[in-house]
XYZ file of C-alpha atoms in Angstrom:
665
model
C 89.434 -78.112 -30.355
C 91.357 -76.237 -27.759
C 92.916 -74.245 -30.468
C 89.508 -72.937 -31.583
C 88.663 -71.880 -28.274
C 91.759 -69.672 -28.130
C 90.794 -68.239 -31.653
C 87.406 -67.273 -30.843
C 88.060 -63.741 -29.260
C 90.176 -63.020 -32.068
C 87.561 -63.921 -34.507
C 84.854 -61.802 -32.827
C 87.228 -58.889 -32.870
C 87.786 -59.290 -36.436
C 84.026 -59.689 -37.095
C 83.173 -56.615 -35.348
C 85.686 -54.831 -37.201
C 83.941 -55.810 -40.293
C 80.256 -54.617 -39.242
C 78.686 -51.149 -38.028
C 78.159 -50.794 -34.333
C 77.009 -48.169 -31.760
C 77.739 -47.802 -27.943
C 74.007 -47.344 -26.947
C 70.738 -48.094 -28.608
C 68.248 -46.595 -26.205
C 67.885 -42.979 -25.041
C 65.300 -40.897 -23.066
C 64.684 -37.314 -24.092
C 62.070 -35.000 -22.510
C 59.560 -33.456 -25.110
C 59.959 -30.091 -26.280
C 63.813 -30.535 -25.749
C 65.654 -28.717 -28.614
C 68.536 -31.213 -30.100
C 71.824 -29.638 -29.521
C 74.341 -32.340 -30.572
C 74.844 -35.815 -31.942
C 72.793 -38.577 -30.353
C 75.365 -41.372 -30.752
C 78.396 -42.274 -32.727
C 78.458 -45.025 -35.321
C 81.415 -47.392 -35.799
C 81.534 -47.854 -39.564
C 84.037 -50.373 -41.122
C 86.086 -49.430 -44.251
C 84.400 -49.967 -47.377
C 80.810 -49.728 -45.847
C 78.259 -46.788 -45.696
C 75.350 -46.392 -43.109
C 71.896 -45.362 -44.218
C 68.581 -44.910 -42.396
C 66.262 -47.878 -43.027
C 62.676 -47.624 -44.009
C 61.363 -48.441 -40.490
C 63.069 -45.102 -39.248
C 60.547 -42.533 -37.663
C 60.121 -40.376 -40.655
C 62.089 -36.908 -40.373
C 63.148 -37.837 -36.798
C 66.812 -38.574 -37.516
C 69.692 -37.780 -39.701
C 73.152 -39.194 -40.324
C 75.839 -36.895 -40.623
C 79.364 -38.688 -41.197
C 79.582 -41.326 -38.749
C 77.122 -39.553 -36.050
C 73.372 -40.046 -35.617
C 71.436 -36.691 -34.933
C 67.932 -36.108 -33.646
C 66.368 -34.113 -36.399
C 63.168 -32.972 -34.514
C 61.874 -31.485 -31.346
C 60.344 -34.447 -29.672
C 56.550 -34.152 -28.815
C 55.089 -36.827 -26.493
C 51.698 -36.072 -27.661
C 52.790 -36.930 -31.361
C 55.380 -39.887 -30.726
C 56.251 -41.579 -27.590
C 58.920 -43.676 -29.183
C 61.445 -42.541 -31.936
C 63.138 -45.178 -33.913
C 66.335 -44.980 -35.961
C 66.913 -48.013 -38.432
C 70.650 -48.095 -39.457
C 71.672 -50.263 -42.358
C 75.382 -50.824 -43.179
C 76.098 -51.572 -46.716
C 78.987 -52.731 -48.899
C 77.782 -51.742 -52.165
C 74.212 -52.711 -52.584
C 74.804 -55.481 -50.005
C 73.399 -54.833 -46.538
C 76.103 -56.085 -44.216
C 74.632 -54.992 -40.918
C 71.196 -53.598 -39.397
C 71.098 -51.594 -36.150
C 68.120 -50.027 -34.390
C 68.445 -47.193 -31.998
C 65.178 -46.144 -29.893
C 64.576 -42.710 -28.262
C 61.945 -42.552 -25.513
C 60.063 -39.232 -25.207
C 59.321 -38.260 -21.733
C 55.948 -36.367 -21.116
C 56.005 -32.989 -19.496
C 52.933 -30.671 -18.710
C 52.981 -28.584 -21.619
C 49.217 -28.773 -22.802
C 46.215 -27.039 -21.322
C 43.097 -28.986 -20.440
C 40.407 -28.400 -23.060
C 36.483 -28.661 -22.599
C 34.464 -30.262 -25.492
C 32.196 -27.253 -25.699
C 32.439 -23.436 -25.210
C 28.628 -22.852 -24.453
C 26.547 -25.666 -23.241
C 22.664 -24.952 -22.711
C 20.865 -27.601 -20.654
C 17.124 -27.488 -20.034
C 16.295 -28.332 -16.371
C 12.776 -29.310 -15.432
C 11.401 -27.100 -12.540
C 10.204 -30.086 -10.563
C 13.694 -31.884 -10.523
C 14.372 -33.389 -7.276
C 17.007 -31.758 -4.936
C 20.330 -33.630 -4.743
C 19.677 -35.279 -8.225
C 22.452 -35.022 -10.867
C 21.361 -32.554 -13.450
C 24.348 -33.101 -16.006
C 26.466 -35.975 -15.853
C 30.171 -36.022 -15.458
C 30.992 -37.354 -18.864
C 29.361 -34.380 -20.519
C 31.402 -31.761 -18.572
C 34.772 -33.052 -18.152
C 37.676 -31.577 -19.987
C 40.560 -33.446 -22.073
C 44.307 -33.113 -21.333
C 46.797 -34.474 -23.747
C 49.276 -34.633 -21.088
C 49.916 -38.123 -19.680
C 48.389 -38.838 -16.130
C 47.475 -35.275 -15.597
C 44.773 -34.785 -12.659
C 42.203 -32.029 -13.429
C 40.636 -29.666 -11.009
C 37.138 -28.022 -11.708
C 35.625 -24.887 -10.244
C 32.044 -23.626 -10.740
C 31.571 -19.716 -10.680
C 28.127 -18.100 -11.029
C 27.512 -15.400 -13.540
C 23.814 -14.943 -12.578
C 23.772 -13.320 -8.932
C 22.399 -15.992 -6.568
C 22.539 -18.925 -8.878
C 25.364 -20.604 -6.892
C 22.906 -21.526 -4.214
C 21.061 -23.790 -6.686
C 23.769 -25.927 -8.428
C 27.233 -27.317 -7.429
C 29.695 -29.768 -8.512
C 29.784 -33.289 -7.127
C 33.595 -32.894 -6.469
C 36.737 -30.909 -7.330
C 37.716 -33.678 -9.879
C 34.380 -34.797 -10.628
C 32.510 -32.260 -12.642
C 28.921 -33.720 -12.506
C 26.463 -30.991 -12.005
C 24.053 -31.470 -8.881
C 20.782 -29.507 -7.948
C 21.070 -28.237 -4.318
C 17.608 -26.422 -3.758
C 14.059 -26.545 -5.424
C 13.968 -24.501 -8.651
C 11.411 -21.557 -9.259
C 10.743 -20.636 -12.933
C 9.000 -17.357 -12.024
C 12.113 -16.049 -10.058
C 14.896 -17.952 -11.946
C 13.965 -18.895 -15.370
C 17.543 -19.199 -16.374
C 20.925 -19.120 -14.828
C 24.361 -18.850 -16.262
C 27.767 -20.389 -14.873
C 31.317 -20.316 -15.685
C 32.973 -23.684 -15.719
C 36.864 -23.549 -15.105
C 39.367 -26.401 -15.170
C 43.026 -26.415 -13.967
C 45.733 -29.262 -14.526
C 47.424 -28.317 -11.308
C 46.159 -28.401 -7.663
C 47.615 -24.958 -6.952
C 46.769 -22.063 -8.978
C 50.219 -20.645 -8.902
C 51.933 -23.797 -9.910
C 54.397 -23.653 -12.765
C 53.752 -24.857 -15.368
C 49.833 -24.663 -14.891
C 47.075 -24.508 -17.602
C 43.416 -23.618 -17.565
C 40.378 -23.653 -19.577
C 36.946 -22.298 -19.231
C 33.436 -22.844 -20.817
C 30.121 -21.216 -20.279
C 27.256 -23.372 -18.940
C 23.514 -22.075 -19.302
C 20.750 -23.549 -17.377
C 17.243 -23.131 -18.623
C 14.529 -23.887 -16.155
C 11.583 -25.559 -17.705
C 8.195 -24.871 -15.917
C 6.414 -27.548 -14.420
C 2.618 -27.741 -14.188
C 2.292 -27.276 -10.386
C -0.190 -24.375 -10.029
C -3.787 -24.218 -10.981
C -5.477 -21.266 -12.842
C -5.600 -18.051 -11.081
C -8.354 -15.745 -11.348
C -7.277 -12.103 -11.428
C -6.749 -9.969 -9.552
C -5.276 -11.963 -6.772
C -6.338 -10.806 -3.255
C -3.100 -12.135 -2.110
C -0.188 -13.884 -4.076
C 3.228 -15.098 -3.168
C 4.064 -16.694 -6.625
C 2.922 -19.961 -5.131
C -0.681 -19.351 -3.915
C -3.328 -16.947 -5.350
C -6.336 -15.999 -3.372
C -8.803 -15.635 -5.955
C -10.928 -12.500 -6.642
C -14.663 -12.547 -6.258
C -16.646 -10.655 -9.015
C -19.932 -8.538 -8.553
C -21.893 -6.216 -10.781
C -25.515 -4.936 -11.282
C -28.083 -5.132 -14.048
C -31.335 -3.151 -14.382
C -34.599 -4.920 -14.019
C -36.910 -5.256 -16.916
C -34.017 -4.871 -19.386
C -31.869 -7.272 -21.367
C -28.250 -5.951 -21.750
C -26.868 -6.766 -25.011
C -23.089 -6.509 -24.341
C -21.053 -8.324 -21.807
C -21.651 -7.496 -18.211
C -19.352 -4.889 -16.576
C -18.211 -6.573 -13.382
C -15.915 -5.208 -10.492
C -13.028 -5.396 -9.863
C -12.818 -6.479 -13.562
C -13.757 -9.095 -16.166
C -13.920 -12.556 -15.292
C -10.466 -13.515 -16.243
C -8.132 -16.464 -15.272
C -4.645 -17.396 -16.216
C -2.416 -20.456 -15.913
C -0.681 -20.335 -12.480
C 2.362 -21.770 -14.263
C 3.291 -18.709 -16.363
C 5.932 -20.697 -18.410
C 3.279 -23.225 -19.550
C 0.389 -20.745 -20.087
C -2.271 -23.278 -20.778
C -5.431 -21.753 -22.268
C -8.294 -21.355 -19.686
C -11.835 -22.700 -20.494
C -14.825 -20.985 -18.416
C -18.064 -22.577 -17.416
C -20.806 -22.486 -14.813
C -20.636 -24.967 -11.846
C -23.969 -23.776 -10.280
C -26.175 -20.758 -9.784
C -27.664 -20.463 -13.504
C -30.276 -22.892 -13.166
C -32.729 -20.353 -14.558
C -30.647 -19.698 -17.708
C -30.914 -16.060 -17.446
C -27.078 -15.778 -18.343
C -24.516 -17.450 -20.502
C -20.613 -17.310 -20.093
C -18.230 -17.426 -23.028
C -15.990 -20.428 -22.703
C -12.910 -18.733 -24.089
C -13.211 -15.118 -22.872
C -15.168 -15.631 -19.679
C -17.606 -12.826 -20.552
C -20.919 -12.879 -18.805
C -24.174 -11.873 -21.109
C -27.852 -12.034 -20.381
C -30.103 -14.188 -22.420
C -33.209 -12.436 -21.203
C -34.136 -9.688 -18.913
C -34.943 -10.196 -15.047
C -38.392 -8.712 -14.256
C -37.920 -8.124 -10.464
C -34.958 -7.352 -8.108
C -32.989 -10.493 -7.254
C -29.385 -11.551 -6.614
C -27.684 -14.295 -8.520
C -24.727 -16.057 -7.124
C -22.923 -18.178 -9.626
C -19.790 -20.513 -9.175
C -17.577 -20.215 -12.331
C -14.997 -22.842 -13.147
C -11.715 -21.950 -14.962
C -10.035 -25.087 -16.244
C -6.833 -25.536 -18.229
C -7.314 -26.824 -21.647
C -5.137 -29.851 -20.999
C -7.583 -30.621 -18.103
C -4.586 -30.955 -15.884
C -6.147 -28.524 -13.134
C -8.978 -25.935 -12.607
C -9.923 -23.243 -9.993
C -13.431 -21.899 -8.937
C -14.551 -18.340 -8.048
C -17.621 -16.703 -7.020
C -19.681 -14.125 -9.063
C -22.389 -12.227 -7.757
C -24.875 -10.240 -9.912
C -27.668 -8.069 -8.513
C -30.881 -7.005 -10.390
C -32.017 -3.551 -9.292
C -34.648 -1.250 -10.138
C -33.159 1.158 -12.613
C -35.498 3.945 -12.277
C -33.732 7.092 -10.406
C -30.279 6.118 -11.621
C -28.579 9.395 -12.722
C -25.534 9.413 -14.757
C -22.447 11.322 -13.516
C -19.838 13.451 -15.351
C -16.290 12.894 -13.795
C -15.472 16.563 -14.365
C -17.624 19.652 -13.721
C -15.768 21.599 -16.490
C -14.536 20.405 -19.742
C -12.091 22.743 -21.643
C -11.603 22.784 -25.564
C -10.132 24.717 -28.210
C -10.906 25.368 -31.940
C -9.406 27.636 -34.490
C -11.031 30.908 -35.303
C -12.784 30.779 -38.822
C -13.537 27.109 -38.586
C -16.401 26.130 -40.559
C -19.372 23.582 -39.765
C -18.433 20.165 -38.636
C -14.910 20.833 -37.261
C -14.021 18.751 -34.332
C -13.011 20.528 -31.034
C -9.750 19.599 -29.542
C -8.829 19.067 -25.961
C -7.233 22.188 -24.449
C -4.974 20.100 -22.195
C -3.770 17.878 -24.963
C -4.529 19.791 -28.301
C -3.396 16.618 -30.420
C -6.586 14.814 -29.136
C -10.148 15.280 -29.598
C -12.241 16.697 -26.662
C -14.358 13.859 -25.379
C -17.135 14.351 -22.955
C -18.219 11.123 -21.217
C -20.652 10.497 -18.509
C -20.893 7.224 -16.393
C -23.892 5.539 -14.581
C -22.468 4.828 -11.147
C -24.874 1.981 -10.414
C -25.133 0.459 -13.821
C -21.913 0.689 -15.869
C -23.355 -1.596 -18.483
C -25.803 1.216 -19.411
C -22.942 3.773 -20.185
C -23.465 2.980 -23.840
C -27.240 3.954 -23.533
C -26.266 7.497 -22.642
C -26.836 10.304 -25.206
C -25.457 13.793 -25.223
C -26.645 17.215 -26.436
C -25.815 20.742 -26.057
C -28.715 22.836 -24.618
C -27.886 26.476 -24.788
C -25.256 27.191 -27.509
C -26.036 26.893 -31.239
C -22.503 27.182 -32.397
C -21.706 23.681 -31.374
C -23.354 20.171 -31.195
C -22.429 16.743 -29.865
C -21.318 13.864 -32.150
C -21.584 11.071 -29.691
C -18.938 11.932 -27.122
C -17.065 14.533 -29.242
C -17.928 18.096 -29.980
C -18.294 19.532 -33.449
C -18.816 23.123 -34.668
C -22.484 23.840 -35.830
C -21.893 27.076 -37.265
C -18.929 28.995 -38.867
C -16.836 30.722 -36.105
C -16.328 34.311 -36.758
C -15.624 35.781 -33.449
C -12.576 34.974 -31.158
C -13.398 34.473 -27.388
C -14.433 31.877 -24.902
C -17.622 30.096 -25.388
C -19.508 28.340 -22.729
C -22.176 25.600 -23.382
C -24.104 23.098 -21.205
C -23.932 19.509 -22.056
C -26.689 17.287 -20.968
C -26.227 13.455 -20.634
C -29.442 11.525 -20.894
C -29.537 7.635 -20.073
C -32.178 6.283 -22.427
C -32.879 3.380 -20.296
C -33.163 4.818 -16.861
C -34.370 8.306 -18.115
C -31.808 9.671 -15.802
C -30.096 13.102 -16.814
C -26.921 15.160 -15.708
C -25.182 18.130 -17.052
C -21.733 19.568 -17.084
C -20.160 22.729 -18.483
C -17.983 22.993 -21.393
C -15.648 25.889 -22.072
C -14.477 26.162 -25.644
C -11.605 28.940 -26.612
C -11.982 30.090 -30.161
C -8.483 31.774 -31.128
C -6.707 32.480 -34.171
C -4.131 29.877 -33.499
C -4.872 26.822 -31.234
C -3.091 26.942 -27.964
C -0.462 24.252 -27.258
C -1.089 24.375 -23.466
C -4.150 24.179 -21.348
C -6.205 27.350 -21.061
C -6.148 29.372 -17.785
C -8.902 31.063 -16.032
C -11.568 32.663 -18.270
C -11.156 35.907 -16.435
C -7.757 36.231 -17.700
C -8.336 35.199 -21.270
C -10.185 38.449 -22.328
C -13.418 37.341 -23.706
C -14.206 39.558 -26.899
C -17.641 38.101 -27.757
C -19.855 35.183 -28.265
C -19.946 34.185 -24.591
C -22.813 31.885 -23.818
C -22.406 30.981 -20.122
C -25.195 28.997 -18.360
C -26.888 30.247 -15.312
C -24.774 30.464 -12.173
C -21.047 31.190 -11.771
C -18.674 28.907 -13.154
C -15.771 29.972 -10.812
C -16.131 27.083 -8.748
C -15.644 24.842 -11.695
C -12.242 26.273 -12.594
C -9.340 23.962 -12.281
C -6.333 25.501 -10.627
C -2.801 24.312 -10.032
C -1.320 23.725 -6.545
C 0.545 26.960 -6.716
C -2.341 28.884 -7.789
C -4.317 27.477 -4.924
C -1.563 28.264 -2.527
C -1.245 31.850 -3.695
C -5.151 32.342 -3.421
C -5.053 30.852 0.083
C -2.310 33.237 1.035
C -4.338 36.347 -0.266
C -7.521 35.224 1.472
C -5.566 34.508 4.709
C -4.052 38.129 4.569
C -7.514 39.678 3.805
C -9.024 37.651 6.730
C -6.341 39.057 9.110
C -7.012 42.548 7.929
C -10.630 42.054 8.477
C -10.163 40.843 11.961
C -7.861 43.782 12.741
C -10.481 46.357 11.397
C -13.264 44.633 13.301
C -11.146 44.788 16.793
C -10.496 48.598 15.814
C -14.197 49.395 15.369
C -15.011 47.475 18.565
C -12.478 49.319 20.481
C -13.772 52.778 19.133
C -17.464 51.937 19.577
C -17.593 49.737 22.723
C -14.125 50.566 24.495
C -15.442 52.459 27.487
C -18.156 49.574 28.020
C -15.623 46.757 27.865
C -14.157 47.134 31.329
C -17.920 47.358 32.649
C -18.875 44.263 30.828
C -15.745 42.544 32.128
C -16.690 43.109 35.668
C -14.155 46.061 36.234
C -15.312 49.523 36.844
C -13.352 52.397 34.883
C -11.268 54.202 37.154
C -10.397 57.764 35.749
C -7.366 59.134 37.402
C -8.581 62.802 37.189
C -11.780 64.804 36.981
C -11.995 67.985 34.801
C -15.336 68.859 36.360
C -15.222 69.300 40.055
C -18.959 68.419 40.462
C -18.009 64.870 39.915
C -16.196 62.985 42.677
C -14.095 59.826 42.614
C -15.702 56.419 43.007
C -14.445 56.112 46.676
C -16.270 59.413 47.455
C -19.545 59.084 45.367
C -22.183 56.768 46.289
C -23.679 55.411 43.051
C -26.977 53.601 43.006
C -26.905 50.294 41.149
C -28.575 50.458 37.674
C -32.185 49.098 37.557
C -31.429 46.944 34.374
C -31.079 43.097 34.548
C -27.878 41.806 36.080
C -26.341 40.190 32.986
C -26.644 43.326 30.914
C -24.003 45.764 31.147
C -26.204 49.072 31.944
C -25.269 52.641 32.313
C -24.860 53.644 35.891
C -27.873 55.153 37.637
C -28.321 58.780 38.602
C -26.409 59.773 41.638
C -28.317 61.108 44.481
C -28.843 64.781 44.173
C -27.560 65.421 47.781
C -24.087 64.499 46.763
C -23.756 66.818 43.697
C -23.171 70.784 44.125
C -25.314 73.181 42.251
C -24.048 73.340 38.644
C -23.752 76.808 37.005
C -26.389 77.926 34.487
C -25.994 76.315 31.276
C -24.411 78.104 28.237
C -26.339 78.926 25.155
C -27.114 75.838 23.236
C -24.570 75.316 20.219
C -25.599 74.688 16.650
C -26.243 71.081 15.756
C -23.308 69.249 14.615
C -20.616 71.353 16.361
C -19.097 70.905 19.596
C -17.872 73.953 21.705
C -14.333 73.840 22.784
C -13.607 73.629 26.315
C -10.297 73.795 28.338
C -11.424 70.516 29.897
C -10.538 68.759 26.568
C -7.116 68.091 27.668
C -5.735 64.586 27.784
C -6.564 62.705 30.989
C -3.183 61.703 32.225
C -4.169 58.806 34.363
C -7.174 57.400 32.225
C -7.080 54.437 29.856
C -4.769 54.318 26.782
C -6.250 56.289 23.844
C -9.287 57.477 25.983
C -10.081 60.688 27.651
C -13.103 62.040 29.264
C -14.786 65.430 29.264
C -17.595 65.997 31.856
C -19.316 69.210 31.239
C -21.633 71.083 33.582
C -24.170 71.687 31.018
C -27.560 71.010 32.548
C -30.424 69.563 30.413
C -33.822 71.013 30.839
C -34.897 67.451 31.794
C -32.399 67.533 34.681
C -29.220 65.726 33.911
C -25.466 66.059 33.015
C -23.797 65.050 29.897
C -20.628 62.902 30.014
C -18.663 62.691 26.623
C -15.917 59.870 26.122
C -13.542 60.783 23.210
C -11.321 58.221 21.411
C -7.600 58.844 20.762
C -8.361 60.576 17.534
C -10.605 63.680 17.951
C -12.309 62.871 14.747
C -13.419 59.452 15.701
C -16.866 58.422 16.815
C -17.713 59.115 20.408
C -20.375 57.701 22.722
C -22.534 60.285 24.597
C -23.613 59.152 27.946
C -26.237 61.333 29.629
C -26.226 61.349 33.510
C -29.572 62.456 34.824
C -30.198 64.260 38.294
C -33.255 64.350 40.284
C -35.943 67.139 39.168
C -35.427 68.965 42.445
C -31.685 69.383 41.602
C -32.833 70.957 38.260
C -34.949 73.467 39.924
C -32.242 74.522 42.429
C -33.605 72.583 45.569
C -31.466 70.130 47.136
C -34.033 67.631 48.242
C -34.710 64.513 46.394
C -38.062 63.156 45.987
C -39.735 60.310 44.233
C -41.168 62.467 41.467
C -37.560 63.742 40.715
C -36.277 60.149 40.328
C -39.138 59.378 38.009
C -38.254 62.251 35.729
C -34.681 61.114 35.548
C -35.615 57.595 34.349
C -37.735 59.165 31.632
C -35.022 61.177 30.376
C -32.601 58.156 30.353
C -35.137 56.220 28.184
C -35.377 59.153 25.861
C -31.659 59.346 25.534
C -31.284 55.615 24.873
C -33.411 56.055 21.533
C -36.794 55.208 23.070
C -38.423 58.795 22.853
C -38.975 61.529 20.328
C -35.417 62.755 20.906
C -34.259 60.300 18.485
C -35.981 62.370 15.546
C -35.841 65.950 16.986
C -32.639 67.105 18.717
C -32.977 69.131 21.971
C -31.474 72.510 22.382
C -28.479 71.131 24.487
C -27.785 68.215 22.239
C -24.208 67.730 21.273
C -23.261 65.975 17.922
C -19.810 64.241 17.774
């Protein structure tokens, strides 16, 4: 027995020498590693051959001589373990079987991938805040790398959308609502969802992916119908409009009533749902004079109203699904229609038509030649009666009215501008109104609006209604500005001319009227004294009026020389005293002559700057005694002086027959 124990190592060595063997049967290799040398050496006995058995990983290994090679670049995502099954044969007999394993180590070589490129999610408008809109399972990305932790980021594409949604966590891509939704302002929002397989963006290696997330807000039925127009609205509340209108008494209007500020009209406050609105009376139509259309809301009459009266209706607008409704007020006033006059919005209508047009040719609008000229009047009190207004041309047989359009009534053989009066007649109220129509007949219809008729060169066929139409012309702002400048200049010139005339005619009297006496600096006639030496008597005229100075006392004037021969009417004898008065007022000089009037008096002549200008002649009377050569002054002399003064002021026969010593300037 002991001998067998001694022979056992020897027998083992002999046995190993008779079978195949390898030094190591387990290896670890990182994926994506390129094979560069043999994986392991195989010990092959003489007379045996080594082959890969059927359980080997296909195409993963090869045997070259007595060495085992890795034949592929390992990929953890494809195979985590590679197996080489080695069979040693002697002939067809398998002597030995060996297994060599290669464990593929995972590395971060694959990017995370979202299961979608664009995801559209519909979110109800009334979704509660802090609720999960999209669960994590629908948004998370997949990474083939083992044990990779993914990091998610939500970026807004629609400005401001980030304030509505956020992710639950950086590693949990569930989408959460952060604030109430508003379909009217934010009907849809777009986000970019990003994922990264490393915590840091600049880590190496690092892989990312992105996807588009579109959230469509579904409107919720949260608002009742709104009657338009809203007096106030903030996208949540509408203060409804109230409607009002007028109807004529004793008449039944066939069409829908025209109301202000518009027809009865309501819309669903939730524009996204836009439910159909059904209209009905709540109260106010107990007499049944009106009916409301359930679909359109139009209000029509069922019979006439005999006397003035005010109707107040409460109109209900309800959604077709009966989810909500609103109520508004409608006021209709029945008035006496007599005396209501139609009105034209324009006082002058301009049209154009081609020369040589025959009968029945429509007149085009001069402002827009591609459109027909339409003349339309309106009843300001009863707009519903506008359809009852008829039109006719009263003073021009070349044209006629066809409803609201104008047609030629005769061939147009003359070029020019034709005027016509158009009369509107309300067949219900019997009210009438008229306007003026200007039609330009030219060889070629103008493409721009016609200007003023004064510049058009009327050649014939003008029928202008009574009165000037200049005030009816339509001018541009530039034309009105130019006209204003011209008128302003003319007004300034007129004022200057008026001031010159006043100065020439009333210049000597202005100082008197202003309370200051005229103080001449020199006297050509020595018979007159300065103011401080002469004693002038006050004028007998009333105090407020500016009167001529009274006759001075005869005792203060020397005896004047004998008067010269009277000159011919219309001529003024030259005198050396016509020299300019050096110290007098500017542009005024005085000439005081010693010519005596037979009625006892002296003449003072005041000249303007220009010798040819008009001059005022003031007669200074002296007492009768002075005219006779006596130096006394009596009451009779003073009376004769007053009579002469009255005669010179136009109250006596001297106005018609000039005296012998009259001087004409």
